[in-house]
Amino acid sequence: MTRVGKLFVVFVFGLSLFMLACSIGVYSVSVKWMMSPEEKSKLKSANAETKREILQKQAGIVDRLQDRIDELAFARDRVDYRYEQGYKSIDLGEIKRKQRQDFYQAKLNLLKTGKDAAGQAVANPVQKLEIDANREVITNLIGKDLISQRGVPLMAYQTYLESLAVANKSVQETQTAIAKAQTDYAALTDQVQGLPGNVQQPGLIKLRELQVDARLRAIAEQEFLKPFLANRYGEAVLLLKRQQALLQRKQELEKTSPVSANP
């Protein structure tokens, strides 16, 4: 026990010396923890710039921490307020977004099909969006101002598709008619010009040439036979005259000859 008591006395003595050193150090440094009431009242009545200078030069550690706490608390309150306002704005924005989505979907269906939300056909489905002074879209599905192209109101997308289908069908029919006309034209060309090496179908042009040549040959032969025909005609006339003369002579002889009597 004597040894333990000695050790305890030495420990207490050393601790006393440590506390004495700490006290001397704290006293020598002379840390200012808080301001006096006069300084606090002066700080409250000062403006922002003067308050900042007082806190930097005269304020204690606790005062500075308290000012920092007040600043952070004000920032927290401001953040909470802005967060609450932002949350409400987001909530309102989501409601407005849903309304606009429904409106734009109905507007898009109107532009595509030309029918309103009730399924009724609209005469002029393409109109401009109506916007008020606050740049907010007015949810009127059928507006007042039409969108026109060259003075003609635009139609619905489905209407244009149907028109394109009709035009495409007409184009296909026209192409089929053109192909048939080209085939007929080729057949007529072969009929007119003929097929190379085909004697049975020489072509209308060749046949015309042959007919012209035959006509020229016939005319030439006719011209060649004209003198013979004239001689033949003269001989025929002469023979007719001789025949008439002989008939007259015969009649005269019959009148002058005696009548034979039968016994």
GROMACS .gro file of C-alpha atoms in nm:
model
  263
    1MET     CA    1   0.000   0.000   0.000
    2THR     CA    2   0.281   0.241   0.072
    3ARG     CA    3   0.419   0.194  -0.276
    4VAL     CA    4   0.072   0.241  -0.435
    5GLY     CA    5   0.017   0.556  -0.227
    6LYS     CA    6   0.349   0.696  -0.340
    7LEU     CA    7   0.261   0.630  -0.701
    8PHE     CA    8  -0.077   0.795  -0.655
    9VAL     CA    9   0.084   1.102  -0.497
   10VAL     CA   10   0.327   1.128  -0.790
   11PHE     CA   11   0.034   1.093  -1.038
   12VAL     CA   12  -0.166   1.367  -0.863
   13PHE     CA   13   0.138   1.594  -0.859
   14GLY     CA   14   0.197   1.543  -1.230
   15LEU     CA   15  -0.170   1.606  -1.306
   16SER     CA   16  -0.155   1.928  -1.104
   17LEU     CA   17   0.143   2.043  -1.303
   18PHE     CA   18  -0.044   1.960  -1.631
   19MET     CA   19  -0.350   2.155  -1.522
   20LEU     CA   20  -0.128   2.446  -1.416
   21ALA     CA   21   0.035   2.451  -1.758
   22CYS     CA   22  -0.303   2.441  -1.932
   23SER     CA   23  -0.430   2.728  -1.712
   24ILE     CA   24  -0.122   2.938  -1.788
   25GLY     CA   25  -0.159   2.862  -2.159
   26VAL     CA   26  -0.527   2.953  -2.166
   27TYR     CA   27  -0.466   3.270  -1.963
   28SER     CA   28  -0.173   3.378  -2.177
   29VAL     CA   29  -0.364   3.324  -2.501
   30SER     CA   30  -0.672   3.501  -2.359
   31VAL     CA   31  -0.931   3.353  -2.597
   32LYS     CA   32  -1.248   3.563  -2.626
   33TRP     CA   33  -1.547   3.334  -2.613
   34MET     CA   34  -1.837   3.583  -2.610
   35MET     CA   35  -1.896   3.954  -2.663
   36SER     CA   36  -2.014   4.191  -2.397
   37PRO     CA   37  -2.381   4.304  -2.388
   38GLU     CA   38  -2.279   4.650  -2.522
   39GLU     CA   39  -2.102   4.489  -2.817
   40LYS     CA   40  -2.402   4.265  -2.883
   41SER     CA   41  -2.642   4.561  -2.886
   42LYS     CA   42  -2.406   4.746  -3.120
   43LEU     CA   43  -2.389   4.440  -3.341
   44LYS     CA   44  -2.769   4.418  -3.365
   45SER     CA   45  -2.806   4.783  -3.470
   46ALA     CA   46  -2.525   4.771  -3.730
   47ASN     CA   47  -2.576   4.719  -4.100
   48ALA     CA   48  -2.451   4.419  -4.291
   49GLU     CA   49  -2.105   4.552  -4.375
   50THR     CA   50  -2.042   4.691  -4.023
   51LYS     CA   51  -2.174   4.370  -3.870
   52ARG     CA   52  -1.925   4.171  -4.077
   53GLU     CA   53  -1.636   4.390  -3.956
   54ILE     CA   54  -1.746   4.358  -3.591
   55LEU     CA   55  -1.768   3.980  -3.619
   56GLN     CA   56  -1.419   3.964  -3.770
   57LYS     CA   57  -1.250   4.192  -3.513
   58GLN     CA   58  -1.451   4.193  -3.186
   59ALA     CA   59  -1.669   3.884  -3.183
   60GLY     CA   60  -1.586   3.580  -2.973
   61ILE     CA   61  -1.575   3.221  -3.085
   62VAL     CA   62  -1.925   3.150  -2.958
   63ASP     CA   63  -2.061   3.463  -3.127
   64ARG     CA   64  -1.900   3.371  -3.455
   65LEU     CA   65  -2.035   3.019  -3.435
   66GLN     CA   66  -2.377   3.155  -3.343
   67ASP     CA   67  -2.367   3.391  -3.643
   68ARG     CA   68  -2.267   3.099  -3.863
   69ILE     CA   69  -2.552   2.895  -3.718
   70ASP     CA   70  -2.795   3.179  -3.788
   71GLU     CA   71  -2.671   3.206  -4.148
   72LEU     CA   72  -2.705   2.833  -4.199
   73ALA     CA   73  -3.047   2.834  -4.038
   74PHE     CA   74  -3.158   3.116  -4.269
   75ALA     CA   75  -3.018   2.929  -4.568
   76ARG     CA   76  -3.195   2.614  -4.451
   77ASP     CA   77  -3.523   2.799  -4.414
   78ARG     CA   78  -3.477   2.953  -4.759
   79VAL     CA   79  -3.398   2.614  -4.907
   80ASP     CA   80  -3.701   2.460  -4.736
   81TYR     CA   81  -3.921   2.741  -4.869
   82ARG     CA   82  -3.782   2.712  -5.221
   83TYR     CA   83  -3.812   2.335  -5.206
   84GLU     CA   84  -4.175   2.361  -5.099
   85GLN     CA   85  -4.248   2.617  -5.370
   86GLY     CA   86  -4.064   2.408  -5.628
   87TYR     CA   87  -4.252   2.095  -5.522
   88LYS     CA   88  -4.583   2.277  -5.558
   89SER     CA   89  -4.471   2.415  -5.895
   90ILE     CA   90  -4.373   2.064  -6.008
   91ASP     CA   91  -4.708   1.930  -5.892
   92LEU     CA   92  -4.893   2.201  -6.086
   93GLY     CA   93  -4.663   2.144  -6.381
   94GLU     CA   94  -4.736   1.771  -6.379
   95ILE     CA   95  -5.109   1.841  -6.377
   96LYS     CA   96  -5.068   2.090  -6.661
   97ARG     CA   97  -4.841   1.847  -6.846
   98LYS     CA   98  -5.105   1.574  -6.827
   99GLN     CA   99  -5.369   1.814  -6.956
  100ARG     CA  100  -5.144   1.925  -7.241
  101GLN     CA  101  -5.054   1.568  -7.327
  102ASP     CA  102  -5.422   1.482  -7.357
  103PHE     CA  103  -5.484   1.798  -7.561
  104TYR     CA  104  -5.191   1.739  -7.795
  105GLN     CA  105  -5.289   1.374  -7.838
  106ALA     CA  106  -5.643   1.478  -7.935
  107LYS     CA  107  -5.498   1.749  -8.161
  108LEU     CA  108  -5.265   1.496  -8.324
  109ASN     CA  109  -5.552   1.252  -8.378
  110LEU     CA  110  -5.753   1.536  -8.531
  111LEU     CA  111  -5.469   1.615  -8.773
  112LYS     CA  112  -5.428   1.248  -8.862
  113THR     CA  113  -5.788   1.133  -8.894
  114GLY     CA  114  -5.982   1.460  -8.934
  115LYS     CA  115  -6.214   1.364  -8.646
  116ASP     CA  116  -6.256   1.520  -8.302
  117ALA     CA  117  -6.254   1.342  -7.965
  118ALA     CA  118  -6.619   1.236  -8.015
  119GLY     CA  119  -6.539   1.077  -8.352
  120GLN     CA  120  -6.719   1.344  -8.553
  121ALA     CA  121  -6.564   1.458  -8.882
  122VAL     CA  122  -6.432   1.816  -8.885
  123ALA     CA  123  -6.455   2.018  -9.206
  124ASN     CA  124  -6.116   2.188  -9.169
  125PRO     CA  125  -5.911   1.990  -8.915
  126VAL     CA  126  -5.581   2.177  -8.955
  127GLN     CA  127  -5.578   2.496  -8.746
  128LYS     CA  128  -5.315   2.701  -8.569
  129LEU     CA  129  -5.259   2.662  -8.193
  130GLU     CA  130  -5.421   2.939  -7.991
  131ILE     CA  131  -5.177   3.096  -7.741
  132ASP     CA  132  -5.269   3.362  -7.486
  133ALA     CA  133  -5.060   3.657  -7.364
  134ASN     CA  134  -4.883   3.440  -7.102
  135ARG     CA  135  -4.759   3.204  -7.376
  136GLU     CA  136  -4.998   2.939  -7.249
  137VAL     CA  137  -5.169   2.711  -7.497
  138ILE     CA  138  -5.546   2.754  -7.505
  139THR     CA  139  -5.701   2.408  -7.503
  140ASN     CA  140  -5.941   2.463  -7.790
  141LEU     CA  141  -5.925   2.155  -8.009
  142ILE     CA  142  -6.081   2.330  -8.309
  143GLY     CA  143  -5.922   2.670  -8.349
  144LYS     CA  144  -6.026   2.977  -8.543
  145ASP     CA  145  -5.730   3.032  -8.776
  146LEU     CA  146  -5.694   2.773  -9.052
  147ILE     CA  147  -5.361   2.670  -9.201
  148SER     CA  148  -5.376   2.700  -9.579
  149GLN     CA  149  -5.146   2.619  -9.867
  150ARG     CA  150  -5.188   2.839 -10.175
  151GLY     CA  151  -5.523   2.957 -10.047
  152VAL     CA  152  -5.658   2.604  -9.992
  153PRO     CA  153  -5.709   2.474  -9.634
  154LEU     CA  154  -5.496   2.175  -9.549
  155MET     CA  155  -5.670   1.841  -9.503
  156ALA     CA  156  -5.611   1.560  -9.255
  157TYR     CA  157  -5.318   1.322  -9.292
  158GLN     CA  158  -5.549   1.024  -9.354
  159THR     CA  159  -5.727   1.218  -9.627
  160TYR     CA  160  -5.397   1.280  -9.802
  161LEU     CA  161  -5.309   0.912  -9.768
  162GLU     CA  162  -5.641   0.816  -9.929
  163SER     CA  163  -5.581   1.072 -10.205
  164LEU     CA  164  -5.234   0.931 -10.258
  165ALA     CA  165  -5.378   0.578 -10.273
  166VAL     CA  166  -5.628   0.687 -10.539
  167ALA     CA  167  -5.354   0.871 -10.730
  168ASN     CA  168  -5.124   0.569 -10.699
  169LYS     CA  169  -5.396   0.340 -10.831
  170SER     CA  170  -5.457   0.579 -11.120
  171VAL     CA  171  -5.083   0.591 -11.191
  172GLN     CA  172  -5.064   0.211 -11.191
  173GLU     CA  173  -5.362   0.187 -11.426
  174THR     CA  174  -5.204   0.450 -11.651
  175GLN     CA  175  -4.874   0.261 -11.647
  176THR     CA  176  -5.056  -0.059 -11.739
  177ALA     CA  177  -5.235   0.123 -12.022
  178ILE     CA  178  -4.903   0.270 -12.138
  179ALA     CA  179  -4.739  -0.074 -12.134
  180LYS     CA  180  -5.031  -0.215 -12.336
  181ALA     CA  181  -5.013   0.079 -12.578
  182GLN     CA  182  -4.640   0.022 -12.618
  183THR     CA  183  -4.701  -0.347 -12.688
  184ASP     CA  184  -4.970  -0.259 -12.942
  185TYR     CA  185  -4.740   0.003 -13.093
  186ALA     CA  186  -4.464  -0.256 -13.128
  187ALA     CA  187  -4.709  -0.498 -13.292
  188LEU     CA  188  -4.829  -0.226 -13.530
  189THR     CA  189  -4.469  -0.136 -13.605
  190ASP     CA  190  -4.395  -0.498 -13.692
  191GLN     CA  191  -4.713  -0.505 -13.900
  192VAL     CA  192  -4.618  -0.188 -14.085
  193GLN     CA  193  -4.245  -0.247 -14.121
  194GLY     CA  194  -4.257  -0.624 -14.136
  195LEU     CA  195  -4.035  -0.885 -13.978
  196PRO     CA  196  -3.683  -0.933 -14.111
  197GLY     CA  197  -3.658  -1.252 -14.315
  198ASN     CA  198  -4.032  -1.326 -14.293
  199VAL     CA  199  -4.171  -1.359 -14.644
  200GLN     CA  200  -4.528  -1.416 -14.525
  201GLN     CA  201  -4.532  -1.086 -14.335
  202PRO     CA  202  -4.329  -0.843 -14.541
  203GLY     CA  203  -4.503  -0.544 -14.387
  204LEU     CA  204  -4.749  -0.283 -14.511
  205ILE     CA  205  -4.471  -0.058 -14.636
  206LYS     CA  206  -4.325  -0.337 -14.848
  207LEU     CA  207  -4.670  -0.438 -14.973
  208ARG     CA  208  -4.739  -0.076 -15.065
  209GLU     CA  209  -4.411  -0.062 -15.254
  210LEU     CA  210  -4.505  -0.384 -15.434
  211GLN     CA  211  -4.849  -0.245 -15.522
  212VAL     CA  212  -4.699   0.079 -15.650
  213ASP     CA  213  -4.455  -0.119 -15.859
  214ALA     CA  214  -4.736  -0.344 -15.992
  215ARG     CA  215  -4.944  -0.035 -16.073
  216LEU     CA  216  -4.655   0.121 -16.261
  217ARG     CA  217  -4.602  -0.204 -16.452
  218ALA     CA  218  -4.973  -0.226 -16.533
  219ILE     CA  219  -4.976   0.136 -16.657
  220ALA     CA  220  -4.668   0.067 -16.866
  221GLU     CA  221  -4.828  -0.244 -17.014
  222GLN     CA  222  -5.148  -0.053 -17.078
  223GLU     CA  223  -4.956   0.216 -17.260
  224PHE     CA  224  -4.780  -0.054 -17.459
  225LEU     CA  225  -5.113  -0.220 -17.557
  226LYS     CA  226  -5.293   0.103 -17.651
  227PRO     CA  227  -5.186   0.090 -18.026
  228PHE     CA  228  -5.292  -0.273 -18.053
  229LEU     CA  229  -5.623  -0.191 -17.892
  230ALA     CA  230  -5.675   0.096 -18.140
  231ASN     CA  231  -5.599  -0.133 -18.437
  232ARG     CA  232  -5.826  -0.396 -18.295
  233TYR     CA  233  -6.102  -0.143 -18.251
  234GLY     CA  234  -6.061  -0.021 -18.611
  235GLU     CA  235  -6.070  -0.374 -18.746
  236ALA     CA  236  -6.381  -0.447 -18.543
  237VAL     CA  237  -6.555  -0.135 -18.677
  238LEU     CA  238  -6.457  -0.225 -19.031
  239LEU     CA  239  -6.589  -0.579 -18.988
  240LEU     CA  240  -6.918  -0.446 -18.854
  241LYS     CA  241  -6.957  -0.220 -19.156
  242ARG     CA  242  -6.882  -0.507 -19.395
  243GLN     CA  243  -7.128  -0.724 -19.209
  244GLN     CA  244  -7.398  -0.461 -19.244
  245ALA     CA  245  -7.321  -0.421 -19.615
  246LEU     CA  246  -7.343  -0.794 -19.669
  247LEU     CA  247  -7.673  -0.809 -19.489
  248GLN     CA  248  -7.813  -0.532 -19.705
  249ARG     CA  249  -7.687  -0.705 -20.016
  250LYS     CA  250  -7.846  -1.026 -19.903
  251GLN     CA  251  -8.178  -0.855 -19.853
  252GLU     CA  252  -8.162  -0.703 -20.197
  253LEU     CA  253  -8.087  -1.037 -20.355
  254GLU     CA  254  -8.376  -1.197 -20.176
  255LYS     CA  255  -8.613  -0.931 -20.314
  256THR     CA  256  -8.498  -0.963 -20.677
  257SER     CA  257  -8.466  -1.342 -20.698
  258PRO     CA  258  -8.771  -1.529 -20.867
  259VAL     CA  259  -8.999  -1.726 -20.644
  260SER     CA  260  -8.950  -2.099 -20.702
  261ALA     CA  261  -9.277  -2.289 -20.772
  262ASN     CA  262  -9.327  -2.634 -20.639
  263PRO     CA  263  -9.471  -2.890 -20.895
   0.00000   0.00000   0.00000
